[in-house]
Short mmCIF file of C-alpha atoms and ligand atoms in Angstrom, two decimals:
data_model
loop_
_atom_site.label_atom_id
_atom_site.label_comp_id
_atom_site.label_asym_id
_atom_site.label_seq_id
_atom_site.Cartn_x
_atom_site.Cartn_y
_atom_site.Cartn_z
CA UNK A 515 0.00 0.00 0.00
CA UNK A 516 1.45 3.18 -1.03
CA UNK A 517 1.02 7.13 -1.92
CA UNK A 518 2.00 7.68 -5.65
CA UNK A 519 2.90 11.60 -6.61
CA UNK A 520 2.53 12.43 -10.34
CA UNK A 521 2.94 15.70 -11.83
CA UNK A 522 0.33 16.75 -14.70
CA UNK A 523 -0.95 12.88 -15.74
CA UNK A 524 -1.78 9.39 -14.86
CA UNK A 525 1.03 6.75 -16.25
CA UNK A 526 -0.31 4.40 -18.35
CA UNK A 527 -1.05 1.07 -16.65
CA UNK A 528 -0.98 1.94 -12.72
CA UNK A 529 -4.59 0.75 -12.35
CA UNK A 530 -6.16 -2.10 -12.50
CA UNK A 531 -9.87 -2.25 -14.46
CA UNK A 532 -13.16 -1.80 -12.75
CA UNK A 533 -13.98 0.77 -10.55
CA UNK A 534 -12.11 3.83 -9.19
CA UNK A 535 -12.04 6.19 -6.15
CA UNK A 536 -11.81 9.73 -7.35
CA UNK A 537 -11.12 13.32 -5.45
CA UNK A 538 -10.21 16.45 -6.26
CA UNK A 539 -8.47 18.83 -3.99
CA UNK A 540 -8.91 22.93 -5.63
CA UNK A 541 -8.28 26.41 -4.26
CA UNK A 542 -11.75 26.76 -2.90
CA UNK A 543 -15.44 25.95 -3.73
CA UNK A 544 -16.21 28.32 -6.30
CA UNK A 545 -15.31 25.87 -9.31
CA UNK A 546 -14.86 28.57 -11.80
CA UNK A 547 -12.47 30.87 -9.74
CA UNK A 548 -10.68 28.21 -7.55
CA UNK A 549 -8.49 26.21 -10.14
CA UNK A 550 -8.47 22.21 -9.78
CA UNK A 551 -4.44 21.26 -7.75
CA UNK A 552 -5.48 17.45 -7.36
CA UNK A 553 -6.96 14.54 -8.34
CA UNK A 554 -6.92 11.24 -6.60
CA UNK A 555 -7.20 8.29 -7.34
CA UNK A 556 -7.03 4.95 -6.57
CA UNK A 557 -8.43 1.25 -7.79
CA UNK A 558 -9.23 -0.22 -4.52
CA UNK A 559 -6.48 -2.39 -4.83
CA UNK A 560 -4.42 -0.38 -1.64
CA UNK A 561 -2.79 2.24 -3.48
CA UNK A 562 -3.54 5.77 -4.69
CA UNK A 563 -2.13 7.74 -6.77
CA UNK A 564 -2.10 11.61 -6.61
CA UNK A 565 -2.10 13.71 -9.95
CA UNK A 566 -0.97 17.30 -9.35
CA UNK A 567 -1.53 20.21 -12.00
CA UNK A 568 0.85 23.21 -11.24
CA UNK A 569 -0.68 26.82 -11.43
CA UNK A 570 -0.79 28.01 -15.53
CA UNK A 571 -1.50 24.35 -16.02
CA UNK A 572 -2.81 23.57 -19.84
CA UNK A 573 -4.34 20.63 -17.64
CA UNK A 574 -3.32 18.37 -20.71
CA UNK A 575 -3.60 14.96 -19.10
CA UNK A 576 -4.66 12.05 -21.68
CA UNK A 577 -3.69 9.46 -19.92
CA UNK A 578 -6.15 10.71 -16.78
CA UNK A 579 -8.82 11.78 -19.04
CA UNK A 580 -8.86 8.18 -20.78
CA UNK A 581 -9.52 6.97 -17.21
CA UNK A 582 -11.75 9.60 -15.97
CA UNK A 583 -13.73 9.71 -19.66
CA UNK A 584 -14.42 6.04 -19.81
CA UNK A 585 -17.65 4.55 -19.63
CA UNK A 586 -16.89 0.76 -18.67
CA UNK A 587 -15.31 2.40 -15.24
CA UNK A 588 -17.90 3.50 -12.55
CA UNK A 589 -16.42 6.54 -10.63
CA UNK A 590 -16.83 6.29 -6.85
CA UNK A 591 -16.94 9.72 -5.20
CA UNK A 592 -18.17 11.36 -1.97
CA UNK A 593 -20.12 14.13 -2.82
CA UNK A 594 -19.59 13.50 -6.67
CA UNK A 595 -21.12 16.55 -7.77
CA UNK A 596 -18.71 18.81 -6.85
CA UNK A 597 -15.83 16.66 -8.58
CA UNK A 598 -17.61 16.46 -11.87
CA UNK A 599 -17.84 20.04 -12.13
CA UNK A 600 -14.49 20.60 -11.59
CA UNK A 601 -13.53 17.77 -13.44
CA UNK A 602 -15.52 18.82 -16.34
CA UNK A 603 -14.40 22.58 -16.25
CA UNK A 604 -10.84 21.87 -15.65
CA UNK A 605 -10.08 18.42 -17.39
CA UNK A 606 -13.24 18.99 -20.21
CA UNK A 607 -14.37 15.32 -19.81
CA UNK A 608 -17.58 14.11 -17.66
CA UNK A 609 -15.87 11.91 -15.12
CA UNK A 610 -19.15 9.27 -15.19
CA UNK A 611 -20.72 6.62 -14.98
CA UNK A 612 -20.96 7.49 -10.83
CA UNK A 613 -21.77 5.99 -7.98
CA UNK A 614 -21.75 8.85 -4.98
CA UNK A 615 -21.84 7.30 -1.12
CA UNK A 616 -23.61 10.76 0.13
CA UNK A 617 -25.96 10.44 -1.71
CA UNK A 618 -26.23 6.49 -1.00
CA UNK A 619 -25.98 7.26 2.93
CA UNK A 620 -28.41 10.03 2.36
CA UNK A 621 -30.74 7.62 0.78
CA UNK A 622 -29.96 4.93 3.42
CA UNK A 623 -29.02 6.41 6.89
CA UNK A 624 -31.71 8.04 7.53
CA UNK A 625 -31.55 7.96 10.82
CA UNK A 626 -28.96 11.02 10.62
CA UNK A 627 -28.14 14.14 8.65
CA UNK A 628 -24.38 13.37 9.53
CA UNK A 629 -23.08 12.24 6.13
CA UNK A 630 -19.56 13.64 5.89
CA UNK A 631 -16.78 11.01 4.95
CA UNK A 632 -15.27 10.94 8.28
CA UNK A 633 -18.61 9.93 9.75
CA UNK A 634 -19.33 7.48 7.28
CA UNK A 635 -16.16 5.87 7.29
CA UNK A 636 -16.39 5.16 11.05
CA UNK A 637 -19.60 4.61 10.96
CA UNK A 638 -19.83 1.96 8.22
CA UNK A 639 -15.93 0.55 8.24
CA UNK A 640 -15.06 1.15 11.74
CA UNK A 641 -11.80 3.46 10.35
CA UNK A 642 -10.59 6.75 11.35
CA UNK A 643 -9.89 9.32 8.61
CA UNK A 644 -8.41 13.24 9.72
CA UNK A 645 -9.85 16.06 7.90
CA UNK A 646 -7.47 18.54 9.24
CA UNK A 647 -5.57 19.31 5.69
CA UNK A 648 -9.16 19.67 3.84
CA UNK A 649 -8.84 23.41 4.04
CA UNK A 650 -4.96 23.55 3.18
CA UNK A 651 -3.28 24.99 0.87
CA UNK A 652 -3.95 22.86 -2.35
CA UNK A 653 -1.31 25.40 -4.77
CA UNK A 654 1.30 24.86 -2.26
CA UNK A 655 4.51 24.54 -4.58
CA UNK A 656 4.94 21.36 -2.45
CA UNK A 657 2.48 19.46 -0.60
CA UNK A 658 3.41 18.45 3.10
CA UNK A 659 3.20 14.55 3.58
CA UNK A 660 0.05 15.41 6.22
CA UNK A 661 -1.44 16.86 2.68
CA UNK A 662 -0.63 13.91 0.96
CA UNK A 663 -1.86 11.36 3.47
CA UNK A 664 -5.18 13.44 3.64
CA UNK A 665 -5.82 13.45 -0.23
CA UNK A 666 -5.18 10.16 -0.66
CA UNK A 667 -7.48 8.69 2.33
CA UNK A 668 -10.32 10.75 0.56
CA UNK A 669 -10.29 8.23 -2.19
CA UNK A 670 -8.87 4.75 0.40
CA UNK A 671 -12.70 3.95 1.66
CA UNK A 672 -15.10 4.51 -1.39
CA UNK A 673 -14.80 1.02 -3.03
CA UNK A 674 -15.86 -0.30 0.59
CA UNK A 675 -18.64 2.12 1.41
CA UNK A 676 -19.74 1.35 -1.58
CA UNK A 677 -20.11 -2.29 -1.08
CA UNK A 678 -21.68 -1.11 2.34
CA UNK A 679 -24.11 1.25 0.89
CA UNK A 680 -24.93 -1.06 -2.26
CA UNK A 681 -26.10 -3.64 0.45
CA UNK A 682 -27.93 -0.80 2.53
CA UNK A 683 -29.83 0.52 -0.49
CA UNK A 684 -30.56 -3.17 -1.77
CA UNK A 685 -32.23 -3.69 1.79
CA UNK A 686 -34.06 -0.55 1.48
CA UNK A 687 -35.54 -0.84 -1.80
CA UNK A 688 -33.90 2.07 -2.84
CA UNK A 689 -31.27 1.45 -5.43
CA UNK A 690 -33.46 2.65 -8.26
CA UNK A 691 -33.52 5.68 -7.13
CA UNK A 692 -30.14 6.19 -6.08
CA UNK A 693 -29.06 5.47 -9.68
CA UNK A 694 -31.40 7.59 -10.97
CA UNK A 695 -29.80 10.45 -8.54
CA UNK A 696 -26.44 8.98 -9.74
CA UNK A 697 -27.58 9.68 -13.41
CA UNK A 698 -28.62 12.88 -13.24
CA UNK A 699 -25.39 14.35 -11.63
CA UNK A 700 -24.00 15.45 -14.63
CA UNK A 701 -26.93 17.63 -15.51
CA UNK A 702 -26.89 19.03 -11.82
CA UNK A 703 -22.63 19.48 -11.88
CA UNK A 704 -23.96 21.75 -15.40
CA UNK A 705 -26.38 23.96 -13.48
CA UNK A 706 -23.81 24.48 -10.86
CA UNK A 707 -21.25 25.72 -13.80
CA UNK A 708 -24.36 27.87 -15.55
CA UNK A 709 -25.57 29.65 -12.94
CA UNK A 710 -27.31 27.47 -11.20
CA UNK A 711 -25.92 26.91 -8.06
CA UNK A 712 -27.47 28.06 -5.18
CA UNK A 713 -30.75 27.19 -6.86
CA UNK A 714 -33.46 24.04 -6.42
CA UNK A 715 -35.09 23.96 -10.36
CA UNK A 716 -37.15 21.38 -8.39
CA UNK A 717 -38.85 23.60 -5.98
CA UNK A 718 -41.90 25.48 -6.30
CA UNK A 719 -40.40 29.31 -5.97
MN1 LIG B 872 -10.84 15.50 -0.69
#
């Protein structure tokens, strides 16, 4: 199990098919102003691998983009609608097909409205993840290994939670309709980048 730093791209050949992990690390929330720093990601196989674009990046990645772009690989993410916008502004590919464990522990654990990571994670694996870096400096000219060890456990869990929340959702009748949510993140991750943001289309005002 190990961290793996790249600078601008993915090598060819570092992950194994099926699913992947992703996160992105950026300069803020505001996708448009606050460039994309990281990606993560990782196969579920024990490693991850950390792509870093450099500020003035042409963010000309193929090798990434291949991975992110294609549609035999289901993209895990927590809180996936904030990655594909930045993935799609940033990298100009729709990082889908997606499988998102908030909204799968929304859907499920509804016993709560604690659905951060770090709550999940413990919740549902029994591990303990820090988010103490998640406000750091992501454009850092070098990332601290506390920075490092915090992007990549963003990405560690997902392949488990999944599993978790596939069985949680299967109990609850409710997988339907968390792939239908699933589905439609692309067109919500667009109506963030339009204008959309801060707006329900869904609700009556
Ligand atoms: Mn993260």
């Amino acid at each position: 199990m190990a961290i793996y730093f790249h600078e601008e791209d993915l090598p060819v050949g570092v992950l194994a098919d099926g699913p992947v992990a992703v996160d992105t690390e950026t300069m803020g929330l505001i996708t448009a102003r606050d460039r994309l720093c990281l990606v993560q990601i990782s196969d579920g196989k024990g490693d991850e691998h950390l792509v870093r674009f450099a500020n003035g990046s042409a963010f000309d990645a193929p090798n990434l983009k291949a991975v992110l772009a294609d549609p035999a690989r289901v993209k895990l993410y927590h809180y996936a609608r904030f990655d594909l916008a930045a993935i799609a502004h940033y990298l100009g590919v729709w990082a889908t097909p997606v499988f998102c464990t908030k909204i799968a522990s929304k859907l499920t654990r509804t016993y709560t409205d604690r659905h951060g990571l770090k709550m999940i994670v413990s919740e549902l694996l029994g591990e303990d993840i820090s988010k103490q870096q998640q406000s750091s400096d992501w454009g850092a000219d070098v990332l601290t290994d506390a920075q490092r060890e915090y992007a990549a456990s963003d990405v560690r869990f997902l392949h488990r939670l999944r599993d978790v929340l596939v069985t949680r959702l299967e109990r609850e009748g409710r997988m339907e309709m968390a792939q239908a949510c699933f589905d439609f993140l692309p067109a919500r991750a667009a109506l963030d980048l339009s204008g959309w943001a801060d707006k329900d289309i869904f609700s009556h005002e």
